[in-house]
Coordinates of N, CA, C and O in Angstrom, one line a residue:
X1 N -172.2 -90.2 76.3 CA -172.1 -89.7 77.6 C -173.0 -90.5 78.5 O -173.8 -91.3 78.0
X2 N -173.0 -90.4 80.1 CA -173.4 -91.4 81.0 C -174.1 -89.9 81.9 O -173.8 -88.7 81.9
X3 N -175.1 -90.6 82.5 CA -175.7 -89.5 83.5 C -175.6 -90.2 85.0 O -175.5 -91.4 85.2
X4 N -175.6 -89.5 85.7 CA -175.6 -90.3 87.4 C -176.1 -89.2 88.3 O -175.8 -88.1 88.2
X5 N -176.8 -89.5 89.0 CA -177.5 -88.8 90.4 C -176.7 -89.0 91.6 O -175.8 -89.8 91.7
X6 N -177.0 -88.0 92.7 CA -176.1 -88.3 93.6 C -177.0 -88.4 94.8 O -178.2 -88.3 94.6
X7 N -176.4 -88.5 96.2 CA -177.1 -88.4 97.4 C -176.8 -86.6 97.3 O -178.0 -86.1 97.5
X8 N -176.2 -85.8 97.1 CA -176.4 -84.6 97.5 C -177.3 -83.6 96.0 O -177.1 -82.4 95.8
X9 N -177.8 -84.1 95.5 CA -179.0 -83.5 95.2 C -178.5 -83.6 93.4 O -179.3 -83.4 92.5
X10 N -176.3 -84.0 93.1 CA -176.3 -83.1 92.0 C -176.4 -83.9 90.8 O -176.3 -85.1 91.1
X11 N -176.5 -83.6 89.4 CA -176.4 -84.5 88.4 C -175.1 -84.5 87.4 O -174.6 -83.6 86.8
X12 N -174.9 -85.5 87.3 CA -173.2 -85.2 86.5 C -173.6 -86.5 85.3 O -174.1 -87.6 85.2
X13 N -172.7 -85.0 84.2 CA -173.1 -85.5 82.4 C -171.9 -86.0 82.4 O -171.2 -85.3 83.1
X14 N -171.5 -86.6 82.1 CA -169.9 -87.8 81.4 C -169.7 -88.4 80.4 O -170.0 -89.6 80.1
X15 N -168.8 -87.4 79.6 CA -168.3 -88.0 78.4 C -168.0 -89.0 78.9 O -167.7 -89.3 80.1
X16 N -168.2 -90.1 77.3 CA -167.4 -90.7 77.1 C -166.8 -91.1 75.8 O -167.4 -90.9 74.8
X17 N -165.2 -91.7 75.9 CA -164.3 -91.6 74.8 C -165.1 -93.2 73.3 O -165.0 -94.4 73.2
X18 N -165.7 -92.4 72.8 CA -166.8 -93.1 71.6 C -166.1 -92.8 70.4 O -165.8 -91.6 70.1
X19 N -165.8 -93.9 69.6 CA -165.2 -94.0 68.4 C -166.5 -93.0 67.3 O -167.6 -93.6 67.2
X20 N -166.3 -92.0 66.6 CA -167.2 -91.8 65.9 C -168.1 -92.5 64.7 O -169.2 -92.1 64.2
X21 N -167.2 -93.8 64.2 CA -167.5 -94.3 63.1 C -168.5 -95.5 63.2 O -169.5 -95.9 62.6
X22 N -167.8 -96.1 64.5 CA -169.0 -97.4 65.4 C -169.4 -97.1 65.9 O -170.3 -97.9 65.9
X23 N -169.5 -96.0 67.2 CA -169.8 -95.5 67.8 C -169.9 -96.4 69.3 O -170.8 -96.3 70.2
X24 N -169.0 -97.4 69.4 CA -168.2 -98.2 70.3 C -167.4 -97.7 71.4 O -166.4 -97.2 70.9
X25 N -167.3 -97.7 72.3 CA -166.8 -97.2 73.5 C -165.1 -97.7 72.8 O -164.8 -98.8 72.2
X26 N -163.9 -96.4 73.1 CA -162.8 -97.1 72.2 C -161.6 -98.0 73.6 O -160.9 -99.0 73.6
X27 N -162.0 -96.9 74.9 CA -161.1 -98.0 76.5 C -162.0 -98.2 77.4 O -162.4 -97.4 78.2
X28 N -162.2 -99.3 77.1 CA -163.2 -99.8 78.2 C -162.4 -99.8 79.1 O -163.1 -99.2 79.9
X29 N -161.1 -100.0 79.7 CA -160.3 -100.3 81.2 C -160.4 -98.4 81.7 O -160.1 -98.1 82.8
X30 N -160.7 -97.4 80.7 CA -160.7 -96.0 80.9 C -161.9 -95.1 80.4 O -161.6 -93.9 80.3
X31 N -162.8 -95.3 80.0 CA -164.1 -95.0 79.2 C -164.4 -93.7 78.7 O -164.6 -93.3 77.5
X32 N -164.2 -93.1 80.3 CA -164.7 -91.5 80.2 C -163.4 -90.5 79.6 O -162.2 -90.6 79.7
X33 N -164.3 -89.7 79.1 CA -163.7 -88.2 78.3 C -163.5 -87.2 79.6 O -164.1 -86.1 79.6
X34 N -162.8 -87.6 80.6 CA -162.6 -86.6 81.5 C -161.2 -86.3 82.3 O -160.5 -87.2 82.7
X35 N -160.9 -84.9 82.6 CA -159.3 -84.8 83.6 C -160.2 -84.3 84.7 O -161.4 -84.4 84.9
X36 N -159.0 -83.9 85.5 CA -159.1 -83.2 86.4 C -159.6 -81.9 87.1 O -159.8 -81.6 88.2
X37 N -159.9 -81.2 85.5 CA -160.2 -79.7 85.2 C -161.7 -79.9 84.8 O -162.5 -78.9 85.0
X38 N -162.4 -81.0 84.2 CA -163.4 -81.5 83.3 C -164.8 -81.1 84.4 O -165.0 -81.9 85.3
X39 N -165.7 -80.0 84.2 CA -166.9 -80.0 84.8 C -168.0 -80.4 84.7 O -168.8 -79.7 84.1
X40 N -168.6 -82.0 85.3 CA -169.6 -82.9 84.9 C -171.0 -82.3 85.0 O -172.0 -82.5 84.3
X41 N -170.8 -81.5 86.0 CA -172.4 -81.0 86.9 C -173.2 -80.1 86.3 O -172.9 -78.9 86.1
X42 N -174.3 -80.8 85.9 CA -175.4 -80.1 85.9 C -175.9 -78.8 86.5 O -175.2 -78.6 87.4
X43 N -176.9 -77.9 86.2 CA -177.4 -77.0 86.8 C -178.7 -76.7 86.6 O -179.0 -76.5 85.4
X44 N -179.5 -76.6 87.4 CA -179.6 -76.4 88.8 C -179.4 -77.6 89.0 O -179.5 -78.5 88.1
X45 N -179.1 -78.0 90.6 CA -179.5 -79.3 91.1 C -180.4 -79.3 91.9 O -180.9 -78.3 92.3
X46 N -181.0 -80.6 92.5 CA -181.7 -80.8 93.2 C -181.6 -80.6 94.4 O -180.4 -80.4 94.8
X47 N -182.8 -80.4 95.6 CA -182.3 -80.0 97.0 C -181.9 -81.1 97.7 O -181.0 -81.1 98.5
X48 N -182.6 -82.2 97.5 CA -182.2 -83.3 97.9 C -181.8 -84.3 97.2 O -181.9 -84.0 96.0
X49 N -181.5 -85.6 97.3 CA -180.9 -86.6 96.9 C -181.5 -87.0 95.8 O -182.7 -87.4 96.0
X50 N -181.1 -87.1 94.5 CA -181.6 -87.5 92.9 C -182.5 -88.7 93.3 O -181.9 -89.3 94.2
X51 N -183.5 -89.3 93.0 CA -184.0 -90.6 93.5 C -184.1 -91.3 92.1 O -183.9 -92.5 91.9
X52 N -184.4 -90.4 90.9 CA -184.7 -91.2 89.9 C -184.7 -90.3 88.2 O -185.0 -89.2 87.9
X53 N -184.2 -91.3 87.3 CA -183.4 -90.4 86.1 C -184.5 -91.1 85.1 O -184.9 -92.1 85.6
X54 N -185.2 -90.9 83.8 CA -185.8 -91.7 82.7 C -185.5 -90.6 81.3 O -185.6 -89.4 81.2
X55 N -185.0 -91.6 80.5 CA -185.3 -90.7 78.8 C -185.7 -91.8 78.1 O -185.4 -93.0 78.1
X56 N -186.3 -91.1 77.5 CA -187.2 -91.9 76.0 C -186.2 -91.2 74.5 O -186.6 -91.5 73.4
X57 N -185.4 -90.6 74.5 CA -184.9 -90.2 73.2 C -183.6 -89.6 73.8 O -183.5 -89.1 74.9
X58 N -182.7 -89.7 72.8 CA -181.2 -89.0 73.0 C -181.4 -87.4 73.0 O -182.3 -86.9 72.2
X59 N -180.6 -86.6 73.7 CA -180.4 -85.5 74.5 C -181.9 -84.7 75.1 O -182.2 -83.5 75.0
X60 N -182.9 -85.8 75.8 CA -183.2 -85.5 77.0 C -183.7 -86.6 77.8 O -183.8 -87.8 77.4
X61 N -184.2 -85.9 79.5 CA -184.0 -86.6 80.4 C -184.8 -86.2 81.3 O -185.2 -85.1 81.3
X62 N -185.2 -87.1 82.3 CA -186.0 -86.0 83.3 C -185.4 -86.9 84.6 O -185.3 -88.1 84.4
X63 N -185.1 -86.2 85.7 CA -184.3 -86.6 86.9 C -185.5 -86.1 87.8 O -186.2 -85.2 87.4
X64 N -185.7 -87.0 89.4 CA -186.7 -86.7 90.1 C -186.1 -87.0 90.9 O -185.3 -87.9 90.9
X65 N -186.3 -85.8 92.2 CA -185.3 -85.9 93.8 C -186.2 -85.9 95.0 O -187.4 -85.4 95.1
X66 N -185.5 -86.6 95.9 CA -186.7 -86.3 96.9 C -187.4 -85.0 97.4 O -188.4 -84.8 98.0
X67 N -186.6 -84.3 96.9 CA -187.4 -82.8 96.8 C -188.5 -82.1 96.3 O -188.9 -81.0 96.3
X68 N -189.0 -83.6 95.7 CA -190.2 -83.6 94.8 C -190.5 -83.5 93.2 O -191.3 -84.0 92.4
X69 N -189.1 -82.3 93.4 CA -189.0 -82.2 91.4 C -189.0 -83.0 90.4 O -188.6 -84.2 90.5
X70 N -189.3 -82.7 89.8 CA -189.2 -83.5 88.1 C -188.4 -82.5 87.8 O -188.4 -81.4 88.3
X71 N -187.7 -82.9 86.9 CA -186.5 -81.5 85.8 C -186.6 -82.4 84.8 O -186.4 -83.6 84.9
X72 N -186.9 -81.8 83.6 CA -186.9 -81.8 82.1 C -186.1 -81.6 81.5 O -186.5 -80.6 80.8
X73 N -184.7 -82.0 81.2 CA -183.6 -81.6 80.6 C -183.4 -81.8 79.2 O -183.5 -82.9 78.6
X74 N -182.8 -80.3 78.4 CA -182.4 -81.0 77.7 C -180.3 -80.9 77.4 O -179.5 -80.0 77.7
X75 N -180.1 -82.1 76.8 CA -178.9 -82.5 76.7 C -178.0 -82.6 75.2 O -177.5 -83.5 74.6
X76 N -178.4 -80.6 74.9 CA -177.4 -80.7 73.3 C -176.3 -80.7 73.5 O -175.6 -80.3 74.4
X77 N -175.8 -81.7 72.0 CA -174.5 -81.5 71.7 C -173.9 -80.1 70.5 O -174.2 -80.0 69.3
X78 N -173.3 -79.5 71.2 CA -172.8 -77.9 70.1 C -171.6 -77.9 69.2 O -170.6 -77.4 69.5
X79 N -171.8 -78.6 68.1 CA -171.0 -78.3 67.2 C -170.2 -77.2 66.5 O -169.8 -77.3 65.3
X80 N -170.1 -75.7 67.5 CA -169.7 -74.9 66.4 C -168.5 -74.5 66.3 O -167.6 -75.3 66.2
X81 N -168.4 -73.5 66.2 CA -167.0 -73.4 65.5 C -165.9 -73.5 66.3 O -166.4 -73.6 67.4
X82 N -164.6 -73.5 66.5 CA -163.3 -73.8 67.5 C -163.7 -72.5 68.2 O -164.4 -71.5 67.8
X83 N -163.0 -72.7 69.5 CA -163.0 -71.4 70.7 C -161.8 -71.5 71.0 O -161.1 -72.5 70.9
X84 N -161.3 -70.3 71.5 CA -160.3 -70.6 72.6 C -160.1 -69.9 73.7 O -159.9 -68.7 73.8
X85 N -160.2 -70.6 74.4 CA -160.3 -70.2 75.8 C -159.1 -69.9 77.1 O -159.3 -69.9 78.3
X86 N -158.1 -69.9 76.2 CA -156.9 -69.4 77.2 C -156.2 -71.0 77.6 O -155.0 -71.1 77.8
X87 N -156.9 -72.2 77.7 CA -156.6 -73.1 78.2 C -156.2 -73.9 77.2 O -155.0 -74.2 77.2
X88 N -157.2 -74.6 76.2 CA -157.0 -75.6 75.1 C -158.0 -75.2 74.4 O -159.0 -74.6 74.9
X89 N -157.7 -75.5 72.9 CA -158.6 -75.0 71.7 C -159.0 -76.1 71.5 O -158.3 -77.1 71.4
X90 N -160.3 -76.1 71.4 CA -161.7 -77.0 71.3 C -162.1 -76.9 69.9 O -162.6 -75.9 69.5
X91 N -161.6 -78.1 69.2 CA -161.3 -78.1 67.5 C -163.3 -78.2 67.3 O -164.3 -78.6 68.0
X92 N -163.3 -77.7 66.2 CA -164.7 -77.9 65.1 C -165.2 -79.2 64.7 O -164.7 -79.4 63.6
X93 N -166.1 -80.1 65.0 CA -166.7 -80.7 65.1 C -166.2 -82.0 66.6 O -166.4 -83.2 66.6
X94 N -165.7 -81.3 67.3 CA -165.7 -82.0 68.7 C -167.0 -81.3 69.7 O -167.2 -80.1 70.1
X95 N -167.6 -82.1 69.8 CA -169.4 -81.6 70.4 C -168.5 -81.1 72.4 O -167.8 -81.7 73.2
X96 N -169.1 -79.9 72.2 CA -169.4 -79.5 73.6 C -170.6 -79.5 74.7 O -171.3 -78.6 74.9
X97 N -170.5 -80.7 75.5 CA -171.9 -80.9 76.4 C -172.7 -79.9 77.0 O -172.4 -79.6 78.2
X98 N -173.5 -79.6 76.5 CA -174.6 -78.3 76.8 C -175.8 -79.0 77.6 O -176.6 -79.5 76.8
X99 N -176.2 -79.1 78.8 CA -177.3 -79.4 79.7 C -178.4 -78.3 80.0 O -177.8 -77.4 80.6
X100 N -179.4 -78.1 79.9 CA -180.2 -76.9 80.3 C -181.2 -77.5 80.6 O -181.9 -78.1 79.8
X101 N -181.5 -77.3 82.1 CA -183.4 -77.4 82.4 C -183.9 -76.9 81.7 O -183.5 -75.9 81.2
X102 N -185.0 -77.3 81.5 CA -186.0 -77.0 80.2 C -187.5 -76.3 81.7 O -187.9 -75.2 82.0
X103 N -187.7 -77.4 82.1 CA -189.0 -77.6 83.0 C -188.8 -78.3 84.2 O -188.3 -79.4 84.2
X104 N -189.2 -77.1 85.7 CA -189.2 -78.2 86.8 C -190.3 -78.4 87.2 O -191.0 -77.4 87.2
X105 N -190.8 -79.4 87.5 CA -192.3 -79.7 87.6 C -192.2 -80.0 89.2 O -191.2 -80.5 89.6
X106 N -193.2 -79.7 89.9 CA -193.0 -79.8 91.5 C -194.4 -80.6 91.9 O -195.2 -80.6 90.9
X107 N -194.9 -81.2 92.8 CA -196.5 -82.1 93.3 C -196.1 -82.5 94.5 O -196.7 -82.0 95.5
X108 N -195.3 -83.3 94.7 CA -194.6 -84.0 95.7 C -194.6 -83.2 97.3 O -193.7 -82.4 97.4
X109 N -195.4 -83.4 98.3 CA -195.0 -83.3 99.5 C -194.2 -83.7 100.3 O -193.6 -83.0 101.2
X110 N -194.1 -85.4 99.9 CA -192.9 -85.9 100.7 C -191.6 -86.4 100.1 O -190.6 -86.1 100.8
X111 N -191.4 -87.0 99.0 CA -190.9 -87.1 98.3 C -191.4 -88.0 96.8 O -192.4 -88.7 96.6
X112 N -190.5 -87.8 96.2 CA -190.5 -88.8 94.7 C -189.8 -89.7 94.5 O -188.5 -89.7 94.3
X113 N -190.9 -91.2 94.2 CA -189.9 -92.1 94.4 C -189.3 -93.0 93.0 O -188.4 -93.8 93.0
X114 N -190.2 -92.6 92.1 CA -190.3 -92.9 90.6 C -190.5 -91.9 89.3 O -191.2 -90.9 89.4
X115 N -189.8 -92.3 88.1 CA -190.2 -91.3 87.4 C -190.5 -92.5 85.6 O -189.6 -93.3 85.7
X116 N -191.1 -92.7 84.9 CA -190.6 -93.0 83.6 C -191.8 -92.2 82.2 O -193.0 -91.8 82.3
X117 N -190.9 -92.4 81.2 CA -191.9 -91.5 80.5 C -191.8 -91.9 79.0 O -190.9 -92.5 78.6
X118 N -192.5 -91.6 78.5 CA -193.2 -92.4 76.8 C -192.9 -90.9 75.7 O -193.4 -90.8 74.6
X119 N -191.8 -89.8 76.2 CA -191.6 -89.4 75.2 C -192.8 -87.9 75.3 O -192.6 -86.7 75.1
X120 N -194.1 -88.6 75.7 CA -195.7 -87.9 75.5 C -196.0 -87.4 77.2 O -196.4 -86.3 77.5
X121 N -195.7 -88.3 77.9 CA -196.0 -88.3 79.4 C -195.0 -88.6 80.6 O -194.0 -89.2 80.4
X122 N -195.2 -88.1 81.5 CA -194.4 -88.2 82.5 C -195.3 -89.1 83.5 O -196.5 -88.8 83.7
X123 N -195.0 -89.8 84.0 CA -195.8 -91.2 84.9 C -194.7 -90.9 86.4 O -193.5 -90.9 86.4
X124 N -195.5 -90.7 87.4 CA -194.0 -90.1 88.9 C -195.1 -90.9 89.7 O -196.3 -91.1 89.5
X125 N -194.3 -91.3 90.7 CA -195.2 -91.7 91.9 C -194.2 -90.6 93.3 O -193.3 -89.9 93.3
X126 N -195.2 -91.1 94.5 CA -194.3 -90.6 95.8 C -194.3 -91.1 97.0 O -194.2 -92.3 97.1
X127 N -194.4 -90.6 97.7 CA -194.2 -90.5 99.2 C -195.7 -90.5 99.6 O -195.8 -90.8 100.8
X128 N -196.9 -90.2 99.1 CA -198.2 -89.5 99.9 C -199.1 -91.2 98.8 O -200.3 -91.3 98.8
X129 N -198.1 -92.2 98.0 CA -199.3 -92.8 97.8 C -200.1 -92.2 96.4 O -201.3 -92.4 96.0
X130 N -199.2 -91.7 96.0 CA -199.7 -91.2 94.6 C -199.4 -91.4 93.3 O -198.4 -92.0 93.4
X131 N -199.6 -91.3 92.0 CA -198.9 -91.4 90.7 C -200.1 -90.0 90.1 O -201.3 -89.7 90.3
X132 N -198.8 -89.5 89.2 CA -199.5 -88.0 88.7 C -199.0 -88.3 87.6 O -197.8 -88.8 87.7
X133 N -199.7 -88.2 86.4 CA -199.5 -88.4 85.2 C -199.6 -87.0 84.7 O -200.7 -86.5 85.0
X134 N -198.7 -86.3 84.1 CA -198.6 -85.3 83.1 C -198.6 -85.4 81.7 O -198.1 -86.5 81.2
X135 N -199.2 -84.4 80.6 CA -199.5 -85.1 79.5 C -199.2 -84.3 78.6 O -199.8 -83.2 78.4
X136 N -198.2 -84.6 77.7 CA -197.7 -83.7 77.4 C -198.0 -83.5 75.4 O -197.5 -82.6 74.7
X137 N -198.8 -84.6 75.1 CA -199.1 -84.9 74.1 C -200.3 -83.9 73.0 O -201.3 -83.6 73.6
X138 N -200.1 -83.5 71.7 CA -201.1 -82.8 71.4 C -202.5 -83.4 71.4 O -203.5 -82.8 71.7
X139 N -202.2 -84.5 71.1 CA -203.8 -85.4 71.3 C -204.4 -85.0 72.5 O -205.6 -85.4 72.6
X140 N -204.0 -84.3 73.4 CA -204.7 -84.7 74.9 C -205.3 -84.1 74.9 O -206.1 -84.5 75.8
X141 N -206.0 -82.5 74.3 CA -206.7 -82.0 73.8 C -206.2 -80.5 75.3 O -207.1 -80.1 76.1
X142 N -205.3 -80.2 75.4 CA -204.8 -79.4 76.2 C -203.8 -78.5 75.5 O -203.4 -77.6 76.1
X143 N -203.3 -78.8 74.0 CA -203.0 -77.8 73.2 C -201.5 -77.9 73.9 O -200.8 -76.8 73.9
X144 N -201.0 -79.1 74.5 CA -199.3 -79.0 74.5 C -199.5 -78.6 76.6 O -198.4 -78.5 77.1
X145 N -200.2 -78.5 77.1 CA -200.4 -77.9 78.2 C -200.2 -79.2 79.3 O -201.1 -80.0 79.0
X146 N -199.4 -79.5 80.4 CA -199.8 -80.3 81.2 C -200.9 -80.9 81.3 O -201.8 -80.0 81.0
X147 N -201.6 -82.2 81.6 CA -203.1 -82.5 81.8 C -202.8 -83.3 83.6 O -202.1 -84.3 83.4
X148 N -203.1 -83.1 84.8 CA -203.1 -83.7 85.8 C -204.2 -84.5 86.3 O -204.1 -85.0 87.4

């Protein structure tokens, strides 16, 4: 899957059509796993315009808007059993894209213009001239607790 920010605040997850065994994109001239019916977006979104996306590990992410937020996403894939939903039956072991904010972190008065992170920390800068380091690491001696 591919992530993208927008100017109106939202974030959209996107399959894409990945051979299971290489794990190689299988049409490049057509990539994405998506129709017309297919719902990319994220929830919640941001108030303003996504400014900036970072992950350090597969299914999560943290997206930063000028609205100031940080969002901590995470991005499972749900293997269970077939459903059916009136529409198309969603066979057993085809992963269904599950996104859930985990954590919105807010600091920012004017906006946020950077985000990247080591997995342990979140590193943001903004608008006021700042960088706020969060710490999310057990070593930090904060027991798992933000450190600012």
């Amino acid at each position: 899957w591919r992530l993208t920010g927008g100017a109106d605040g939202a974030i959209h997850r996107i399959p894409l059509k990945v051979d299971p065994e290489t794990g190689m994109v299988i049409d490049k001239e057509n990539p994405f796993l998506i129709s017309d019916t297919t719902e990319t977006a994220v929830q919640p979104k941001h108030t303003g315009p996504v400014m900036c996306m970072a992950s350090h590990e597969d299914g999560m992410f943290v997206s930063g808007g000028q609205d100031g937020a940080l969002r901590v996403w995470d991005c499972a894939e749900d293997f269970s059993e077939s459903e059916n939903n009136g529409e198309q039956q969603t066979a057993k072991n085809t992963p269904k894209l599950k996104t859930k904010c985990m954590y919105a972190l807010t600091g920012y008065k004017l906006w946020l213009g950077s985000v990247c992170t080591d997995g342990k920390r979140l590193v943001s800068d903004g608008g006021e001239n700042s960088i706020i380091i969060r710490d999310f690491s057990s070593d930090s001696g904060t027991k798992g607790k933000p450190s600012l």
